[in-house]
Each structure stands twice: as structure tokens, then as C-alpha cells.
Coordinates of C-alpha atoms in Angstrom, one line a residue:
M1 CA 0.1 -0.3 0.2
H2 CA 0.9 3.8 0.0
I3 CA 0.8 6.8 2.5
L4 CA 0.7 9.9 0.8
G5 CA 1.1 12.0 4.3
R6 CA -2.3 13.0 5.0
G7 CA -3.2 11.1 7.7
T8 CA -5.8 9.1 5.8
A9 CA -4.3 6.2 5.0
H10 CA -4.3 4.0 8.4
R11 CA -8.0 4.9 9.1
E12 CA -8.8 3.7 5.6
M13 CA -6.9 0.8 5.5
A14 CA -8.6 -0.4 9.0
R15 CA -11.8 0.3 7.6
A16 CA -11.1 -2.2 4.7
G17 CA -9.9 -4.9 7.2
V18 CA -6.3 -4.9 6.9
T19 CA -4.6 -5.3 10.0
A20 CA -0.8 -5.2 8.9
Q21 CA 0.3 -2.8 6.4
S22 CA 3.7 -2.7 4.2
T23 CA 4.1 1.0 2.4
T24 CA 5.8 0.4 -0.6
G25 CA 7.8 3.7 -0.8
A26 CA 8.3 7.0 1.1
F27 CA 8.6 4.8 4.8
A28 CA 9.7 8.2 6.3
R29 CA 6.3 9.5 6.1
C30 CA 5.0 7.1 8.4
W31 CA 6.1 8.9 11.5
T32 CA 3.3 11.8 12.0
N33 CA 0.5 9.3 10.5
C34 CA 1.5 6.3 12.7
R35 CA 0.2 8.5 16.0
L36 CA -3.2 9.4 14.3
P37 CA -6.5 7.4 14.8
A38 CA -6.3 3.8 13.7
R39 CA -4.2 1.3 15.9
A40 CA -1.9 -0.5 13.2
C41 CA 1.1 -2.7 12.2
V42 CA 2.9 -1.3 9.7
S43 CA 6.4 -2.0 7.9
G44 CA 7.9 -0.4 4.8
L45 CA 10.2 0.3 2.0
E46 CA 12.1 3.4 1.1
T47 CA 12.2 4.9 -1.7
V48 CA 15.5 5.5 -3.5
G49 CA 16.7 7.3 -6.8
P50 CA 15.8 8.5 -9.2
W51 CA 18.8 8.5 -10.9
P52 CA 18.1 9.0 -14.6
T53 CA 21.5 9.9 -15.9
D54 CA 24.4 9.4 -13.8
P55 CA 24.5 6.4 -11.6
P56 CA 26.0 5.8 -7.9
T57 CA 28.6 4.1 -7.3
L58 CA 27.5 0.2 -5.9
T59 CA 29.1 1.4 -2.5
E60 CA 27.3 4.8 -2.3
V61 CA 23.6 2.7 -2.9
E62 CA 25.2 0.1 -0.2
R63 CA 25.5 2.9 2.2
L64 CA 22.0 4.3 1.2
T65 CA 20.4 1.0 2.0
D66 CA 22.6 0.7 5.2
E67 CA 20.8 4.3 5.9
V68 CA 17.3 3.5 5.4
M69 CA 17.3 0.4 7.2
A70 CA 19.2 2.0 10.1
D71 CA 15.9 4.2 10.0
G72 CA 13.8 1.1 10.1
A73 CA 12.8 0.3 6.4
L74 CA 12.6 -3.5 5.8
G75 CA 14.8 -2.4 2.4
T76 CA 14.3 0.0 -0.5
K77 CA 11.3 0.4 -3.6
I78 CA 12.2 1.4 -6.9
M79 CA 9.6 4.1 -8.4
G80 CA 11.0 3.3 -12.0
G81 CA 7.5 3.3 -13.5
H82 CA 6.4 6.5 -12.5
S83 CA 10.0 8.3 -12.0
P84 CA 12.9 6.1 -13.7
S85 CA 16.4 5.7 -13.5
S86 CA 18.6 4.6 -15.8
P87 CA 18.8 0.6 -16.5
A88 CA 22.4 0.7 -15.0
A89 CA 21.3 2.7 -11.8
T90 CA 18.2 0.4 -11.4
A91 CA 20.6 -2.8 -11.7
M92 CA 22.7 -1.2 -9.1
I93 CA 19.7 -0.7 -6.5
I94 CA 18.6 -4.2 -6.9
E95 CA 22.5 -5.2 -6.7
A96 CA 23.1 -3.4 -3.4
A97 CA 19.9 -4.5 -1.6
N98 CA 20.9 -8.5 -2.2
R99 CA 24.2 -7.7 -0.9
R100 CA 22.7 -6.2 2.0
H101 CA 20.2 -8.9 2.8
A102 CA 17.5 -6.1 2.5
Y103 CA 14.0 -6.3 0.8
V104 CA 13.5 -4.8 -2.7
A105 CA 10.6 -4.1 -4.5
Y106 CA 10.4 -2.6 -8.3
H107 CA 7.7 -0.7 -9.9
C108 CA 8.9 -1.7 -13.3
G109 CA 10.5 0.5 -15.9
T110 CA 13.5 2.7 -16.7
T111 CA 14.4 5.5 -18.9
A112 CA 15.0 2.9 -21.6
T113 CA 11.5 1.5 -21.3
G114 CA 8.5 2.4 -19.3
S115 CA 5.4 1.2 -17.2
Q116 CA 4.2 -1.7 -19.4
L117 CA 5.6 -4.9 -20.9
H118 CA 8.8 -3.7 -21.8
G119 CA 9.5 -2.8 -18.6
L120 CA 8.8 -5.8 -17.2
R121 CA 10.8 -7.8 -19.7
E122 CA 13.3 -6.0 -18.9
A123 CA 13.3 -6.4 -15.2
F124 CA 13.8 -10.0 -15.5
E125 CA 17.4 -8.9 -17.5
L126 CA 18.6 -6.4 -15.0
A127 CA 18.1 -8.4 -11.8
G128 CA 19.5 -11.5 -13.2
R129 CA 19.5 -14.2 -10.0
N130 CA 19.0 -11.2 -7.5
R131 CA 15.9 -11.6 -5.2
L132 CA 13.5 -8.9 -6.3
H133 CA 9.9 -8.3 -5.7
L134 CA 7.6 -6.9 -8.8
A135 CA 4.8 -4.8 -7.5
H136 CA 1.5 -5.0 -8.7
I137 CA 2.2 -7.2 -11.9
N138 CA -1.0 -6.0 -13.6
A139 CA 0.0 -2.5 -13.9
Y140 CA 2.1 -3.6 -16.6
L141 CA -0.2 -5.6 -18.7
R142 CA -2.9 -3.0 -20.1
G143 CA -2.5 -4.0 -23.6
M144 CA 0.1 -1.1 -24.4
V145 CA 2.7 -3.5 -26.3
R146 CA 0.5 -6.7 -27.2
P147 CA -3.1 -7.4 -26.8
A148 CA -3.6 -7.6 -23.1
L149 CA -4.3 -11.5 -23.1
E150 CA -0.9 -12.1 -24.7
E151 CA 0.7 -9.7 -22.4
N152 CA -0.7 -11.7 -19.4
M153 CA 0.3 -15.0 -21.1
E154 CA 3.8 -13.9 -21.5
A155 CA 4.0 -12.3 -18.1
F156 CA 3.1 -15.6 -16.3
E157 CA 5.7 -17.9 -18.1
R158 CA 8.2 -15.4 -17.5
L159 CA 7.2 -15.5 -13.9
A160 CA 6.9 -19.1 -13.4
E161 CA 10.3 -19.8 -14.9
A162 CA 11.9 -16.8 -12.5
Y163 CA 10.7 -19.1 -9.7
W164 CA 12.9 -17.3 -7.3
R165 CA 10.9 -13.7 -7.9
V166 CA 8.2 -12.5 -5.7
S167 CA 5.2 -10.8 -7.2
E168 CA 1.6 -9.3 -6.4
S169 CA -1.2 -7.9 -8.0
H170 CA -4.4 -5.7 -6.8
L171 CA -8.0 -5.7 -7.8
G172 CA -8.5 -1.9 -8.3
P173 CA -9.8 -0.5 -11.4
R174 CA -8.3 2.6 -11.5
N175 CA -4.2 3.3 -11.0
G176 CA -2.3 6.0 -8.9
T177 CA -0.4 8.2 -10.4
G178 CA 1.0 11.8 -10.1
G179 CA -0.8 15.3 -11.8
G180 CA 2.5 17.5 -11.7
I181 CA 3.6 19.2 -14.9
G182 CA 7.2 20.2 -15.6
P183 CA 8.7 23.3 -17.1
D184 CA 9.0 21.9 -20.3
G185 CA 4.9 21.6 -20.4
V186 CA 5.0 17.8 -20.0
P187 CA 3.6 15.5 -17.1
V188 CA 6.4 15.0 -14.8
D189 CA 5.0 11.4 -14.0
W190 CA 6.0 8.8 -16.6
V191 CA 2.7 6.8 -16.0
T192 CA 0.5 9.6 -16.3
R193 CA 2.2 9.9 -19.9
N194 CA 0.8 6.1 -20.5
C195 CA -2.5 6.7 -19.5
L196 CA -2.9 10.1 -21.8
R197 CA -1.2 7.9 -24.5
M198 CA -3.9 4.9 -23.9
G199 CA -7.1 7.7 -23.9
S200 CA -5.5 9.3 -26.9
Y201 CA -4.8 12.7 -25.1
P202 CA -2.0 15.2 -25.9
L203 CA 1.1 14.3 -23.2
T204 CA 0.9 18.5 -22.6
R205 CA -0.8 20.5 -20.0
E206 CA -3.6 21.1 -22.2
G207 CA -3.8 17.1 -22.5
L208 CA -4.1 16.4 -19.0
R209 CA -6.6 19.4 -18.4
A210 CA -9.0 17.8 -21.0
A211 CA -8.8 14.2 -19.9
I212 CA -9.7 15.7 -16.3
A213 CA -12.3 17.9 -18.0
G214 CA -13.7 15.1 -19.9
G215 CA -13.8 12.4 -16.9
Y216 CA -11.0 10.1 -18.0
A217 CA -8.6 11.4 -15.1
A218 CA -9.9 11.8 -11.6
V219 CA -7.8 14.3 -9.2
M220 CA -7.9 13.1 -5.6
D221 CA -9.9 15.5 -3.2
Y222 CA -8.8 14.9 0.5
S223 CA -10.6 17.9 1.9
A224 CA -13.6 15.7 3.5
G225 CA -11.1 13.7 5.7
R226 CA -11.7 10.7 3.1
V227 CA -10.8 10.4 -0.6
N228 CA -13.2 11.5 -3.0
Q229 CA -12.7 11.6 -7.1
V230 CA -13.3 14.6 -8.8
T231 CA -13.7 15.2 -12.4
G232 CA -14.9 18.0 -15.0
A233 CA -14.8 21.6 -14.0
E234 CA -14.3 20.9 -10.4
G235 CA -11.3 18.5 -11.0
V236 CA -9.5 20.9 -13.2
A237 CA -10.1 23.6 -10.6
L238 CA -8.8 21.2 -7.9
W239 CA -5.7 20.3 -10.1
E240 CA -5.1 23.8 -11.1
A241 CA -5.3 25.2 -7.4
A242 CA -2.6 22.8 -6.1
G243 CA -0.2 24.1 -9.0
T244 CA -1.0 20.5 -10.9
R245 CA 0.9 19.0 -7.6
T246 CA -1.9 16.4 -6.7
A247 CA -2.7 12.6 -7.4
L248 CA -4.6 11.4 -10.1
S249 CA -6.5 7.9 -11.3
F250 CA -7.3 6.8 -14.5
P251 CA -9.6 4.0 -15.2
V252 CA -6.7 1.7 -16.9
N253 CA -6.7 -1.5 -14.7
L254 CA -8.4 -4.0 -17.0
R255 CA -10.6 -6.4 -15.5
S256 CA -9.8 -9.4 -17.3
T257 CA -6.1 -9.0 -16.6
A258 CA -7.0 -8.6 -12.4
L259 CA -9.1 -11.5 -12.9
L260 CA -6.2 -13.3 -14.6
C261 CA -3.3 -12.3 -12.3
A262 CA -5.3 -13.1 -9.4
T263 CA -6.3 -16.8 -10.3
A264 CA -3.7 -18.0 -12.6
K265 CA -1.7 -21.0 -11.7
V266 CA 1.4 -23.2 -12.8
R267 CA 1.3 -26.8 -12.8
R268 CA 4.8 -28.1 -12.3
E269 CA 6.0 -31.3 -13.4
S270 CA 7.5 -32.2 -10.1
A271 CA 3.8 -31.9 -8.4
P272 CA 1.4 -32.1 -11.2
R273 CA -1.5 -32.4 -8.5
E274 CA -0.6 -29.6 -6.3
P275 CA -0.7 -26.5 -8.9
E276 CA 0.4 -23.1 -7.5
F277 CA -0.6 -19.5 -8.1
V278 CA 1.7 -17.8 -10.5
I279 CA 1.5 -14.5 -8.7
D280 CA 1.9 -14.8 -4.8
A281 CA -0.1 -12.8 -3.4
I282 CA -3.1 -9.8 -3.7
S283 CA -2.5 -6.6 -2.6
T284 CA -4.1 -3.3 -2.0
D285 CA -1.9 -1.1 -3.6
G286 CA -4.0 1.4 -2.0
G287 CA -3.8 2.9 1.2
A288 CA -5.9 6.4 1.3
W289 CA -8.3 4.9 -1.1
R290 CA -8.6 1.6 -3.5
N291 CA -8.4 -1.1 -0.5
L292 CA -10.8 -3.5 -2.5
L293 CA -9.5 -6.7 -0.8
A294 CA -13.0 -7.8 0.7
Q295 CA -15.2 -5.7 -2.0
N296 CA -13.7 -7.3 -4.9
G297 CA -11.7 -10.3 -3.1
L298 CA -15.1 -12.0 -1.7
A299 CA -16.7 -11.4 -5.2
L300 CA -14.2 -13.3 -7.1
V301 CA -14.6 -16.1 -4.8
A302 CA -18.5 -16.2 -5.1
F303 CA -17.6 -16.2 -9.1
G304 CA -15.5 -19.2 -8.2
G305 CA -12.0 -18.0 -9.4
L306 CA -10.5 -18.6 -6.1
T307 CA -11.7 -21.1 -3.0
L308 CA -12.0 -19.2 0.5
D309 CA -9.0 -20.6 1.8
E310 CA -6.9 -19.5 -1.7
F311 CA -8.3 -16.3 -1.4
V312 CA -7.4 -16.1 2.6
A313 CA -3.9 -17.2 1.8
K314 CA -3.3 -14.7 -0.9
V315 CA -4.4 -11.8 0.8
S316 CA -3.6 -13.0 4.1
L317 CA -0.8 -15.7 4.8
V318 CA 1.2 -15.1 1.9
P319 CA 1.5 -11.4 2.3
A320 CA 2.8 -11.6 5.6
R321 CA 5.5 -14.2 4.8
L322 CA 6.7 -12.4 1.9
Y323 CA 8.2 -10.1 4.8
G324 CA 8.9 -12.7 7.6
M325 CA 5.9 -11.7 9.5
L326 CA 5.8 -15.4 10.6
A327 CA 3.4 -14.9 13.3
K328 CA 0.8 -13.2 11.1
G329 CA -1.5 -14.1 8.5
H330 CA -2.7 -17.2 10.7
L331 CA -4.4 -18.1 13.9
G332 CA -2.0 -20.7 15.0
V333 CA -0.3 -21.2 18.5
G334 CA 2.0 -18.1 19.1
A335 CA 0.4 -15.6 16.6
D336 CA -0.2 -12.0 16.9
G337 CA -4.1 -12.4 17.4
D338 CA -4.7 -10.3 14.2
V339 CA -8.3 -10.9 12.6
S340 CA -10.4 -9.7 9.9
V341 CA -13.9 -10.0 10.0
L342 CA -15.6 -10.3 6.8
D343 CA -19.3 -9.6 5.7
S344 CA -19.3 -12.4 2.5
E345 CA -22.7 -11.0 1.4
G346 CA -22.0 -7.0 1.9
L347 CA -18.5 -7.6 0.4
K348 CA -16.7 -5.4 3.2
A349 CA -15.0 -5.9 6.5
Y350 CA -17.3 -5.7 9.6
A351 CA -14.2 -5.5 12.2
T352 CA -10.7 -5.5 12.4
I353 CA -8.7 -6.7 15.3
V354 CA -4.8 -6.2 15.7
G355 CA -3.2 -7.8 18.8
G356 CA -6.2 -8.9 19.7
K357 CA -7.6 -5.3 20.1
V358 CA -11.0 -4.2 17.9
V359 CA -9.6 -1.5 15.6
M360 CA -12.4 -1.0 13.4
L361 CA -16.4 -2.7 14.1
D362 CA -18.8 -1.7 11.4
G363 CA -17.2 0.9 9.8
A364 CA -15.9 3.2 13.3
V365 CA -12.2 3.2 13.6
L366 CA -11.3 2.7 17.0
G367 CA -7.7 3.3 19.1
T368 CA -4.4 4.9 18.0
G369 CA -0.9 4.6 17.8
A370 CA 1.2 1.9 15.7
T371 CA 3.6 -0.9 15.8
I372 CA 6.5 -0.8 13.6
V373 CA 7.7 -4.2 11.7
T374 CA 11.6 -3.7 11.2
T375 CA 14.6 -5.4 11.3
A376 CA 17.2 -5.6 14.0
C377 CA 18.7 -2.7 12.0
G378 CA 16.3 -0.4 12.8
E379 CA 15.2 -1.2 15.9
R380 CA 16.9 1.3 18.0
R381 CA 16.2 4.5 16.0
L382 CA 12.5 3.4 16.1
R383 CA 12.0 2.7 19.8
E384 CA 14.1 6.0 20.4
R385 CA 11.0 7.9 18.6
G386 CA 8.5 6.1 20.9
F387 CA 7.3 3.6 18.5
A388 CA 6.8 0.0 19.8
T389 CA 8.4 -2.6 17.6
Q390 CA 8.4 -5.9 16.2
V391 CA 11.5 -7.4 14.8
V392 CA 11.5 -9.9 11.4
E393 CA 14.2 -11.3 9.9
I394 CA 14.2 -10.6 6.1
E395 CA 16.4 -14.0 5.4
R396 CA 13.3 -16.1 6.7
S397 CA 11.2 -14.1 4.8
L398 CA 9.4 -15.9 1.4
F399 CA 11.3 -13.1 -0.4
W400 CA 14.4 -14.6 0.5
T401 CA 13.5 -18.3 0.7
K402 CA 11.6 -18.8 -2.4
G403 CA 14.7 -19.3 -4.5
D404 CA 15.8 -22.1 -2.1
R405 CA 14.4 -24.9 -4.3
D406 CA 14.2 -25.2 -8.1
P407 CA 10.5 -26.4 -8.4
G408 CA 11.2 -27.4 -12.5
P409 CA 9.3 -26.7 -15.3
G410 CA 5.6 -26.4 -15.7
R411 CA 2.8 -25.2 -17.6
I412 CA 0.3 -22.1 -17.4
E413 CA -3.6 -22.6 -16.7
V414 CA -5.8 -19.9 -16.7
L415 CA -9.6 -19.9 -16.0

């Protein structure tokens, strides 16, 4: 998920039934937000880069990785699709994290490719045999390079072959991106440029204004304490009043791709009766909004795309294991007592329980404070800032251990 620094994310995640949050990028923004209403268990990755031209040295990136982990992050995040680094710098960030045994996640795309299938293909080359979390796979499968179904099948085959990679997808129909316009009159965010291309709008200030006015782009309005998506003349006015520096969304996430990414499996020759999911987990990719795990996830169960057990595994057990949170995602002896109570008919969360304490009941958010999940490297500074902490070992996480055993070849199966 993502925290944008406005204090709404933790409350909205609690309303969605989320008990443990991992912010993928901008981890330092958690400090003030974690003191706001909604008791939460929070971890995160810190954004590094971009270096679009002159890359740093590997030693410099290793030093930066050490510093963000000492500050409490579990590792680093590369925002390549939105704000890309060069291919060389991107490969260096991945290498540095692996050398320092840090978590590293990647929104695919460099200055040579971008946030689409080309960027995903490049990611496999840049990372080599290094561990890497490929974030929200569905974000690169919007039919920009090949027909969408072909893009999905190619991605699944590459992921199944690179069995040591971890990945997730989300179920939201809209993306999140930036509305800023640069001095050259072009949108700063490369994903925004992609969205304008998909909608046949010019990559200019005037093109983005037309997209908002026409209802294709929506401006995020935080003024009422919860996020509203505003289009038309009101949306244009909000965007311009913010000097264009505001968050946007576009309806570019294909429903067919969301379904396929959530359900695609690979049947390995080594275990033909036990197919495994190609994409490990389902995320929210939300925060202040777009937390559709219960709403769209339970609908997927009702549709027959997932069994209830598979749904629980993909949104709870596996995400916890990705980050080495071995006391979460289950109700076994010694577990943390994190529970989400979901309404399968209303397709929503009814109660959220963190550490045995109710933090949300029927839409009402209760409690304050946070426990920060960190590594031994980051525990001291977090405690000095007054936070309760829970220490995990990345070496025991699915991120690190998934590549321990080669499962052999297999074939992709989709609904």
C-alpha cells in the first residue's frame, strides 16, 4: 500500500479489514501518520533514486540502503515506472539490496523502457538471479505492447520460469499517479504519460486538463477527511489550485487482467496435483483509497475464481510471509492475534482486530498508535522515536527463501 502523508491511509486500511500494512515507498512519511487514529501494524520500504543519467557507485547505494534500514525500513523501493532511473542505476539498486540482505521491490520501468510489458521484460534482465519483488504485476499488462491476453500469458510464463521472484497484483479498476507538469509543459510522471497515450490525449498540460475535464482522469480530493475522486470543471479547478502537484487516477486497470493475475496457476511436473499460484499475493496497492480486498476479493470467491482458502492465503498468509512476519497471517499457537472479520454478503469488512484489540467495528475506527515491523538494524532508532516495534528476519521471509528450491518446469493454467 501507499501512504501519501495526509493522515487518512491508516484509518481507511482499518475500515477495509487490513491488520498489517506495508507501505511500498516513502516509508519516512509514516512517522506522523502512525500517531493518528487507527491502531496499526506497519512496515515499509523507502524510495531510493531516481538516477536518470549519472548513476551512483555501488558503494554509495549500499551505504544508502544501510541508512534506510537503520531508519526502520525493511528495504528499498524503486519507483521506476513513475520516476525512472537508468537501467544501470536500477540494476545497481537491486544488487545493493541483495548484498545488504535488504528487501527490494520494483515498479518496473527505466528511462529505456517504461511502465508496460517492455519494462517488465527488462526487469528480469536487470535483476538476473537476485531476489526482487515485482510490484503490482497488472500495472504492466494494459495492452500497450501486445494484446492484453498475450501480455498476461507472457508475464505468467516469465514469472513461472523465474521461480525465485515474488510478486503481487491488485484488484482495483483505477491506478494512482501524479498530476505534476514540468517546466517543459509535459507531465512529470511517466505513468501519467502512459495513461494519456491510452486515452489518446496529448502529453501536455492542455492534454491533461482535457482528460480531467472530460472525466477520463480524476483528481484526488482529501478535503472531507476521506478521498473523493473529482472530475470535470471541479477537478480541473482542484488540480490547478494545487499547482498541478496533486494525485490523479485513471480507469486503466483491465478487469480481465485483474482476474487472470489473481487466479493464474502453474502446474509443475514435480507436483502435478498441486498447482501453485503464478503471482504470490493480492495487495491493495491502496492506502487512503482503493482498498478493495474484501469488496472485489470476496466477489472473486463468489464467482468461483478462488476458493475461500485460496483467498485467505493470497491476502493474508502469503503477504505476511513475504516480509517474514511469521506470527501473522494465521491463527496458530503464538500468532499475533490479528483478525479480519468479513461480511461475505455485503462484500466488506465488519471488524478489524490487531494484536487482540478491536481497531474497527462496523465502519467505526477505534484506537491510536502503531507497532512498526522492522529488522534488528532499525529497532533502536524507532524505539528512540517512541514506537513499539516487532523485529523480523528478512532471511526467513518468502522474499528470500522462495528461491531455495528449483521446482522444475510447468505449464500455465488460467480460468
